[in-house]
Amino acid sequence: MLNTKRYLLPWVAGIFLLLFSCQREEPPLSGTFKGLEVPKHFPEPVYRFGENTPTEAGFSLGRKLFYEPLLSKDGSISCGSCHHQEAGFSDPGKAFSEGVNGKLGLRNSPAMANLAWFPSFMADGGINHIEVMPIAPLTDSLEMAESLSSILKKLQGHKTYPQLFEAAFGTDSITDQNLLYALAQFMALMVSANSKYDDLLNGKTTFSLPEERGLTLFREKCASCHQEPLLTDFSFRNNGLDLYSEDPGRARITLQESDRGKFKVPSLRNIAFTAPYMHDGRFNTLSEVLDHYGEGIKSTPNLAPELAALTLSETEKQDLLHFLSTLTDYKYITDTNFSNPQKN
Ligand code: HEC
Ligand code: HEC
């Protein structure tokens, strides 16, 4: 007769050991850490890191912090709660995201990619540096609702963070600057440049006929704002959503009525996965977006002039949909170096 106890014991011990070691150690990054690699079809990035040279320890710390609910007031929300990797780091299916205590924010959570190329952040461009970007969500009462001083206290008293800051910045006394540096390292290295569209630009693939026709239409009708290859020119434009925009958009920053209803042109990278669309998440599908551009544009005084005469036939819409689906970067949305380290 088998002695089940004898067979089971090492297994049970093994499982305990595994659980224990998982809790203590972060999984290492896959591949060799190379810092920011500028894809060869991209322009030079805006963020040059300055004194914040990326290191493997700094990036890994930034990644851990990005998924750390401790950074919110009640310990329930992390950056990753509203920016989901599998959805291109947007908040899929939600027009507005929930912050602490289930409070809803005022704008749709955007996709995140290629942030090192961004001259400004937010739909109204209210933030102009990647290193200060996290202060807004960390402290906004509708998002993480926490104060920097309280975050620093929590991290300083934590069993692993002081060590991780020491490894990244040479000191275990945690400062707001090092917190922001680590998050900036993680965000700046979130590069998406491996979609079928990128492969086409790099001569590694060819498009189907509908994709090809979609790209031609896109270059004709869309790329003046959604400029290649980042698929945004980062300008603030009114794309005719409302006759009078309740959300002032860029005017919130400039206080100019002529900027009302102008929003930063969003990048369209991974767009098939980032629904709902626009600053308020009003469109649930890309077809609805194209119906808007085809026949829904409102002629507000601030409307971008090139949109006033835009028309799209049903076949053109289909071709554009084919092209837009080539913008999905499956490597990026599944890359374990950007995923929640607790879940690997
Ligand atoms: C409660 C949901 C929520 C949380 C939590 C959250 N964000 Fe966001 N994030 C948003 C929304 C909504 C916007 C768009 C705000 C706007 O445009 O006014 C945004 C915008 C951004 C942008 C600007 C992207 C662009 O296209 O300009 C970045 C970068 C960003 N968040 C990073 C972070 C980081 C880092 C954290 C954690 C420190 C974080 N977010 C936490 C919802 C959230
Ligand atoms: C005049 C500039 C301009 C042109 C031309 C333009 N767009 Fe846009 N687009 C914008 C702006 C600005 C927004 C963001 C509006 C908002 O957030 O409310 C936007 C948003 C979008 C979105 C939603 C993105 C998201 O993440 O929510 C999609 C999809 C889109 N445009 C596709 C297109 C397509 C396809 C065309 C061509 C048929 C096109 N756009 C032409 C300025 C433009």
Short mmCIF file of N, CA, C and O and ligand atoms in Angstrom, two decimals, residues 90 107-111 123 214 217-226 231 233 235-242 245 247 261-272 274-283 285-286 289-290 292-294 297 303-308 310-312 316 320-321 323-324, ligand 2:
data_model
loop_
_atom_site.label_atom_id
_atom_site.label_comp_id
_atom_site.label_asym_id
_atom_site.label_seq_id
_atom_site.Cartn_x
_atom_site.Cartn_y
_atom_site.Cartn_z
N SER A 90 -5.78 51.53 -21.42
CA SER A 90 -6.97 52.37 -21.19
C SER A 90 -7.86 51.62 -20.20
O SER A 90 -7.45 50.58 -19.66
N ARG A 107 -13.20 62.55 -17.17
CA ARG A 107 -12.84 62.25 -18.56
C ARG A 107 -12.56 60.77 -18.72
O ARG A 107 -12.31 60.05 -17.75
N ASN A 108 -12.55 60.35 -19.97
CA ASN A 108 -12.28 58.95 -20.30
C ASN A 108 -10.79 58.66 -20.11
O ASN A 108 -9.94 59.47 -20.47
N SER A 109 -10.51 57.50 -19.56
CA SER A 109 -9.12 57.11 -19.32
C SER A 109 -8.44 56.74 -20.64
O SER A 109 -8.87 55.82 -21.32
N PRO A 110 -7.41 57.49 -21.01
CA PRO A 110 -6.82 57.28 -22.34
C PRO A 110 -5.87 56.09 -22.37
O PRO A 110 -5.42 55.60 -21.34
N ALA A 111 -5.58 55.63 -23.57
CA ALA A 111 -4.54 54.62 -23.76
C ALA A 111 -3.20 55.24 -23.38
O ALA A 111 -3.06 56.46 -23.34
N ALA A 123 -6.12 65.43 -21.85
CA ALA A 123 -6.89 65.85 -23.03
C ALA A 123 -6.79 67.36 -23.25
O ALA A 123 -6.95 67.84 -24.37
N GLY A 214 -7.38 51.50 -46.82
CA GLY A 214 -7.63 52.22 -45.58
C GLY A 214 -6.48 53.17 -45.26
O GLY A 214 -6.70 54.32 -44.87
N LEU A 217 -6.68 56.23 -47.50
CA LEU A 217 -7.74 57.14 -47.03
C LEU A 217 -7.30 57.86 -45.76
O LEU A 217 -7.56 59.05 -45.58
N PHE A 218 -6.66 57.10 -44.88
CA PHE A 218 -6.21 57.67 -43.61
C PHE A 218 -5.24 58.83 -43.88
O PHE A 218 -5.34 59.89 -43.27
N ARG A 219 -4.32 58.60 -44.80
CA ARG A 219 -3.34 59.65 -45.10
C ARG A 219 -4.02 60.87 -45.71
O ARG A 219 -3.62 62.00 -45.46
N GLU A 220 -5.10 60.63 -46.46
CA GLU A 220 -5.83 61.73 -47.08
C GLU A 220 -6.66 62.52 -46.07
O GLU A 220 -6.70 63.72 -46.10
N LYS A 221 -7.36 61.78 -45.18
CA LYS A 221 -8.43 62.41 -44.40
C LYS A 221 -8.16 62.52 -42.91
O LYS A 221 -8.87 63.22 -42.21
N CYS A 222 -7.18 61.83 -42.40
CA CYS A 222 -7.03 61.76 -40.95
C CYS A 222 -5.63 62.18 -40.47
O CYS A 222 -5.47 62.70 -39.37
N ALA A 223 -4.62 61.92 -41.30
CA ALA A 223 -3.24 62.05 -40.82
C ALA A 223 -2.78 63.49 -40.63
O ALA A 223 -1.71 63.71 -40.05
N SER A 224 -3.58 64.48 -41.07
CA SER A 224 -3.18 65.86 -40.78
C SER A 224 -3.16 66.07 -39.27
O SER A 224 -2.36 66.85 -38.76
N CYS A 225 -4.04 65.38 -38.56
CA CYS A 225 -4.03 65.46 -37.08
C CYS A 225 -3.41 64.21 -36.46
O CYS A 225 -2.58 64.30 -35.57
N HIS A 226 -3.87 63.04 -36.93
CA HIS A 226 -3.32 61.78 -36.40
C HIS A 226 -2.05 61.46 -37.19
O HIS A 226 -1.99 60.51 -37.97
N LEU A 231 0.87 58.79 -34.76
CA LEU A 231 -0.57 58.88 -34.98
C LEU A 231 -1.23 59.98 -34.16
O LEU A 231 -2.43 59.94 -33.85
N ASP A 233 -0.37 64.54 -33.80
CA ASP A 233 0.59 65.66 -33.91
C ASP A 233 0.60 66.46 -32.60
O ASP A 233 1.21 67.50 -32.51
N SER A 235 -1.49 68.34 -31.34
CA SER A 235 -2.14 69.64 -31.33
C SER A 235 -3.51 69.51 -30.64
O SER A 235 -3.97 68.40 -30.35
N PHE A 236 -4.13 70.65 -30.36
CA PHE A 236 -5.45 70.67 -29.73
C PHE A 236 -6.45 71.09 -30.79
O PHE A 236 -6.32 72.15 -31.38
N ARG A 237 -7.42 70.22 -31.05
CA ARG A 237 -8.33 70.48 -32.15
C ARG A 237 -9.76 70.17 -31.74
O ARG A 237 -10.00 69.35 -30.85
N ASN A 238 -10.68 70.87 -32.39
CA ASN A 238 -12.09 70.58 -32.18
C ASN A 238 -12.56 69.68 -33.32
O ASN A 238 -12.50 70.08 -34.48
N ASN A 239 -12.95 68.45 -32.99
CA ASN A 239 -13.36 67.52 -34.06
C ASN A 239 -14.88 67.41 -34.16
O ASN A 239 -15.41 66.37 -34.55
N GLY A 240 -15.58 68.51 -33.81
CA GLY A 240 -17.00 68.62 -34.13
C GLY A 240 -17.94 67.72 -33.36
O GLY A 240 -18.97 67.32 -33.88
N LEU A 241 -17.60 67.43 -32.09
CA LEU A 241 -18.47 66.53 -31.32
C LEU A 241 -19.75 67.23 -30.88
O LEU A 241 -20.82 66.64 -30.87
N ASP A 242 -19.65 68.52 -30.49
CA ASP A 242 -20.80 69.25 -29.96
C ASP A 242 -20.83 70.67 -30.50
O ASP A 242 -19.77 71.26 -30.73
N SER A 245 -19.41 72.76 -26.34
CA SER A 245 -18.83 71.71 -25.51
C SER A 245 -18.90 72.08 -24.03
O SER A 245 -18.38 73.12 -23.62
N ASP A 247 -17.46 70.47 -21.70
CA ASP A 247 -16.08 70.35 -21.24
C ASP A 247 -15.26 71.39 -22.01
O ASP A 247 -15.16 71.31 -23.24
N GLY A 261 -13.77 73.21 -26.38
CA GLY A 261 -14.06 71.98 -27.14
C GLY A 261 -12.89 71.50 -27.98
O GLY A 261 -13.05 70.61 -28.81
N LYS A 262 -11.69 72.09 -27.76
CA LYS A 262 -10.50 71.54 -28.42
C LYS A 262 -9.82 70.57 -27.46
O LYS A 262 -9.60 70.89 -26.29
N PHE A 263 -9.50 69.39 -27.99
CA PHE A 263 -8.84 68.37 -27.17
C PHE A 263 -7.58 67.92 -27.86
O PHE A 263 -7.46 68.02 -29.09
N LYS A 264 -6.65 67.41 -27.05
CA LYS A 264 -5.42 66.91 -27.65
C LYS A 264 -5.75 65.77 -28.61
O LYS A 264 -6.53 64.88 -28.25
N VAL A 265 -5.18 65.82 -29.79
CA VAL A 265 -5.37 64.73 -30.75
C VAL A 265 -4.79 63.46 -30.14
O VAL A 265 -3.60 63.42 -29.81
N PRO A 266 -5.62 62.44 -29.90
CA PRO A 266 -5.07 61.22 -29.29
C PRO A 266 -4.34 60.35 -30.32
O PRO A 266 -4.70 60.36 -31.49
N SER A 267 -3.36 59.62 -29.85
CA SER A 267 -2.71 58.65 -30.72
C SER A 267 -3.72 57.53 -31.00
O SER A 267 -4.60 57.28 -30.17
N LEU A 268 -3.64 56.90 -32.13
CA LEU A 268 -4.60 55.82 -32.42
C LEU A 268 -3.96 54.44 -32.24
O LEU A 268 -4.53 53.43 -32.64
N ARG A 269 -2.80 54.40 -31.62
CA ARG A 269 -2.16 53.10 -31.40
C ARG A 269 -3.03 52.23 -30.48
O ARG A 269 -3.55 52.71 -29.49
N ASN A 270 -3.19 50.96 -30.86
CA ASN A 270 -4.01 49.99 -30.12
C ASN A 270 -5.48 50.38 -30.01
O ASN A 270 -6.19 49.95 -29.10
N ILE A 271 -5.92 51.21 -30.96
CA ILE A 271 -7.26 51.81 -30.88
C ILE A 271 -8.38 50.76 -30.87
O ILE A 271 -9.43 50.99 -30.28
N ALA A 272 -8.14 49.58 -31.48
CA ALA A 272 -9.20 48.57 -31.50
C ALA A 272 -9.51 48.05 -30.10
O ALA A 272 -10.57 47.47 -29.86
N THR A 274 -9.26 50.08 -27.16
CA THR A 274 -9.35 51.14 -26.15
C THR A 274 -10.73 51.79 -26.04
O THR A 274 -10.86 52.89 -25.54
N ALA A 275 -11.76 51.11 -26.54
CA ALA A 275 -13.12 51.66 -26.44
C ALA A 275 -13.51 51.86 -24.97
O ALA A 275 -13.03 51.10 -24.13
N PRO A 276 -14.39 52.76 -24.61
CA PRO A 276 -15.06 53.71 -25.51
C PRO A 276 -14.16 54.90 -25.89
O PRO A 276 -13.12 55.10 -25.28
N TYR A 277 -14.61 55.68 -26.85
CA TYR A 277 -13.77 56.69 -27.49
C TYR A 277 -14.18 58.13 -27.20
O TYR A 277 -15.31 58.40 -26.85
N MET A 278 -13.24 59.02 -27.39
CA MET A 278 -13.32 60.48 -27.20
C MET A 278 -13.17 60.84 -25.71
O MET A 278 -13.22 59.95 -24.86
N HIS A 279 -12.98 62.14 -25.42
CA HIS A 279 -12.65 62.56 -24.05
C HIS A 279 -13.70 62.13 -23.04
O HIS A 279 -13.40 62.01 -21.85
N ASP A 280 -14.93 61.91 -23.52
CA ASP A 280 -15.99 61.52 -22.60
C ASP A 280 -16.51 60.12 -22.86
O ASP A 280 -17.56 59.73 -22.34
N GLY A 281 -15.80 59.37 -23.67
CA GLY A 281 -16.19 57.98 -23.93
C GLY A 281 -17.56 57.84 -24.55
O GLY A 281 -18.27 56.86 -24.31
N ARG A 282 -17.96 58.80 -25.41
CA ARG A 282 -19.33 58.79 -25.93
C ARG A 282 -19.58 57.73 -27.01
O ARG A 282 -20.72 57.38 -27.25
N PHE A 283 -18.53 57.29 -27.68
CA PHE A 283 -18.71 56.30 -28.74
C PHE A 283 -18.19 54.94 -28.28
O PHE A 283 -17.06 54.82 -27.81
N THR A 285 -17.96 52.12 -30.25
CA THR A 285 -17.28 51.32 -31.28
C THR A 285 -16.59 52.24 -32.27
O THR A 285 -16.93 53.43 -32.39
N LEU A 286 -15.65 51.67 -33.01
CA LEU A 286 -14.97 52.45 -34.04
C LEU A 286 -15.93 52.79 -35.17
O LEU A 286 -15.79 53.83 -35.81
N VAL A 289 -17.44 55.95 -34.28
CA VAL A 289 -16.49 57.05 -34.49
C VAL A 289 -16.50 57.45 -35.97
O VAL A 289 -16.57 58.63 -36.32
N LEU A 290 -16.48 56.46 -36.86
CA LEU A 290 -16.43 56.76 -38.29
C LEU A 290 -17.76 57.37 -38.76
O LEU A 290 -17.76 58.24 -39.63
N HIS A 292 -19.45 59.31 -36.98
CA HIS A 292 -19.30 60.71 -36.57
C HIS A 292 -18.51 61.51 -37.61
O HIS A 292 -18.96 62.56 -38.07
N TYR A 293 -17.34 60.97 -38.00
CA TYR A 293 -16.53 61.71 -38.98
C TYR A 293 -17.24 61.80 -40.33
O TYR A 293 -17.10 62.78 -41.06
N GLY A 294 -18.02 60.76 -40.67
CA GLY A 294 -18.70 60.74 -41.96
C GLY A 294 -19.88 61.70 -42.03
O GLY A 294 -20.00 62.50 -42.95
N ILE A 297 -20.45 65.43 -37.86
CA ILE A 297 -19.65 66.58 -37.41
C ILE A 297 -20.52 67.85 -37.25
O ILE A 297 -21.28 68.20 -38.13
N LEU A 303 -14.54 74.51 -34.93
CA LEU A 303 -14.28 73.28 -35.67
C LEU A 303 -13.02 73.39 -36.53
O LEU A 303 -12.79 74.41 -37.18
N ALA A 304 -12.20 72.32 -36.51
CA ALA A 304 -11.02 72.28 -37.39
C ALA A 304 -11.49 72.35 -38.84
O ALA A 304 -12.34 71.56 -39.24
N PRO A 305 -10.95 73.30 -39.62
CA PRO A 305 -11.47 73.54 -40.98
C PRO A 305 -11.45 72.30 -41.87
O PRO A 305 -12.40 72.08 -42.63
N GLU A 306 -10.44 71.44 -41.73
CA GLU A 306 -10.39 70.28 -42.65
C GLU A 306 -11.51 69.28 -42.39
O GLU A 306 -11.77 68.40 -43.20
N LEU A 307 -12.18 69.40 -41.21
CA LEU A 307 -13.25 68.45 -40.94
C LEU A 307 -14.59 68.92 -41.51
O LEU A 307 -15.51 68.12 -41.68
N ALA A 308 -14.70 70.22 -41.83
CA ALA A 308 -15.97 70.77 -42.30
C ALA A 308 -16.41 70.06 -43.57
O ALA A 308 -17.60 69.81 -43.77
N LEU A 310 -15.33 66.99 -44.65
CA LEU A 310 -15.01 65.54 -44.67
C LEU A 310 -16.25 64.70 -44.99
O LEU A 310 -17.30 64.89 -44.40
N THR A 311 -16.11 63.79 -45.93
CA THR A 311 -17.18 62.80 -46.16
C THR A 311 -16.54 61.42 -46.17
O THR A 311 -15.36 61.28 -46.47
N LEU A 312 -17.33 60.40 -45.81
CA LEU A 312 -16.84 59.01 -45.84
C LEU A 312 -17.98 58.11 -46.34
O LEU A 312 -19.06 58.11 -45.75
N GLU A 316 -15.58 53.26 -47.70
CA GLU A 316 -14.42 53.94 -47.11
C GLU A 316 -14.32 53.66 -45.61
O GLU A 316 -13.24 53.43 -45.08
N LEU A 320 -11.24 51.92 -43.71
CA LEU A 320 -10.58 52.57 -42.57
C LEU A 320 -10.54 51.64 -41.36
O LEU A 320 -9.55 51.56 -40.64
N LEU A 321 -11.66 50.89 -41.15
CA LEU A 321 -11.69 49.95 -40.02
C LEU A 321 -10.59 48.90 -40.17
O LEU A 321 -9.92 48.54 -39.20
N PHE A 323 -7.78 49.31 -41.74
CA PHE A 323 -6.49 49.95 -41.43
C PHE A 323 -6.32 50.13 -39.91
O PHE A 323 -5.27 49.81 -39.34
N LEU A 324 -7.38 50.61 -39.24
CA LEU A 324 -7.25 50.88 -37.80
C LEU A 324 -6.90 49.60 -37.03
O LEU A 324 -6.19 49.66 -36.01
C1 HEC B 2 -8.72 68.09 -37.34
C2 HEC B 2 -8.01 67.05 -36.64
C3 HEC B 2 -8.55 65.63 -36.79
C4 HEC B 2 -8.78 64.91 -37.94
C5 HEC B 2 -8.58 65.35 -39.37
C6 HEC B 2 -9.22 63.61 -37.51
N1 HEC B 2 -9.24 63.54 -36.14
FE1 HEC B 2 -9.67 61.89 -35.05
N2 HEC B 2 -9.54 63.01 -33.34
C7 HEC B 2 -9.18 64.34 -33.27
C8 HEC B 2 -9.32 64.80 -31.93
C9 HEC B 2 -9.02 66.20 -31.42
C10 HEC B 2 -9.80 63.71 -31.18
C11 HEC B 2 -10.09 63.68 -29.68
C12 HEC B 2 -11.43 64.28 -29.37
C13 HEC B 2 -11.86 64.02 -27.95
O1 HEC B 2 -11.07 63.53 -27.14
O2 HEC B 2 -13.00 64.32 -27.61
C14 HEC B 2 -9.91 62.60 -32.11
C15 HEC B 2 -10.32 61.32 -31.73
C16 HEC B 2 -10.35 60.24 -32.60
C17 HEC B 2 -10.61 58.88 -32.19
C18 HEC B 2 -10.88 58.42 -30.76
C19 HEC B 2 -9.57 58.21 -30.04
C20 HEC B 2 -9.73 57.83 -28.60
O3 HEC B 2 -8.76 57.29 -28.05
O4 HEC B 2 -10.76 58.08 -27.99
C21 HEC B 2 -10.52 58.11 -33.30
C22 HEC B 2 -10.69 56.61 -33.38
C23 HEC B 2 -10.24 58.99 -34.42
N3 HEC B 2 -10.13 60.28 -33.95
C24 HEC B 2 -10.10 58.57 -35.72
C25 HEC B 2 -9.97 59.44 -36.78
C26 HEC B 2 -10.09 59.04 -38.16
C27 HEC B 2 -10.28 57.61 -38.64
C28 HEC B 2 -9.99 60.18 -38.90
C29 HEC B 2 -10.11 60.32 -40.40
C30 HEC B 2 -11.38 59.89 -40.96
C31 HEC B 2 -9.78 61.28 -37.98
N4 HEC B 2 -9.80 60.79 -36.70
C32 HEC B 2 -9.57 62.59 -38.37
C33 HEC B 2 -8.77 65.12 -34.33
C34 HEC B 2 -8.84 64.76 -35.66
#
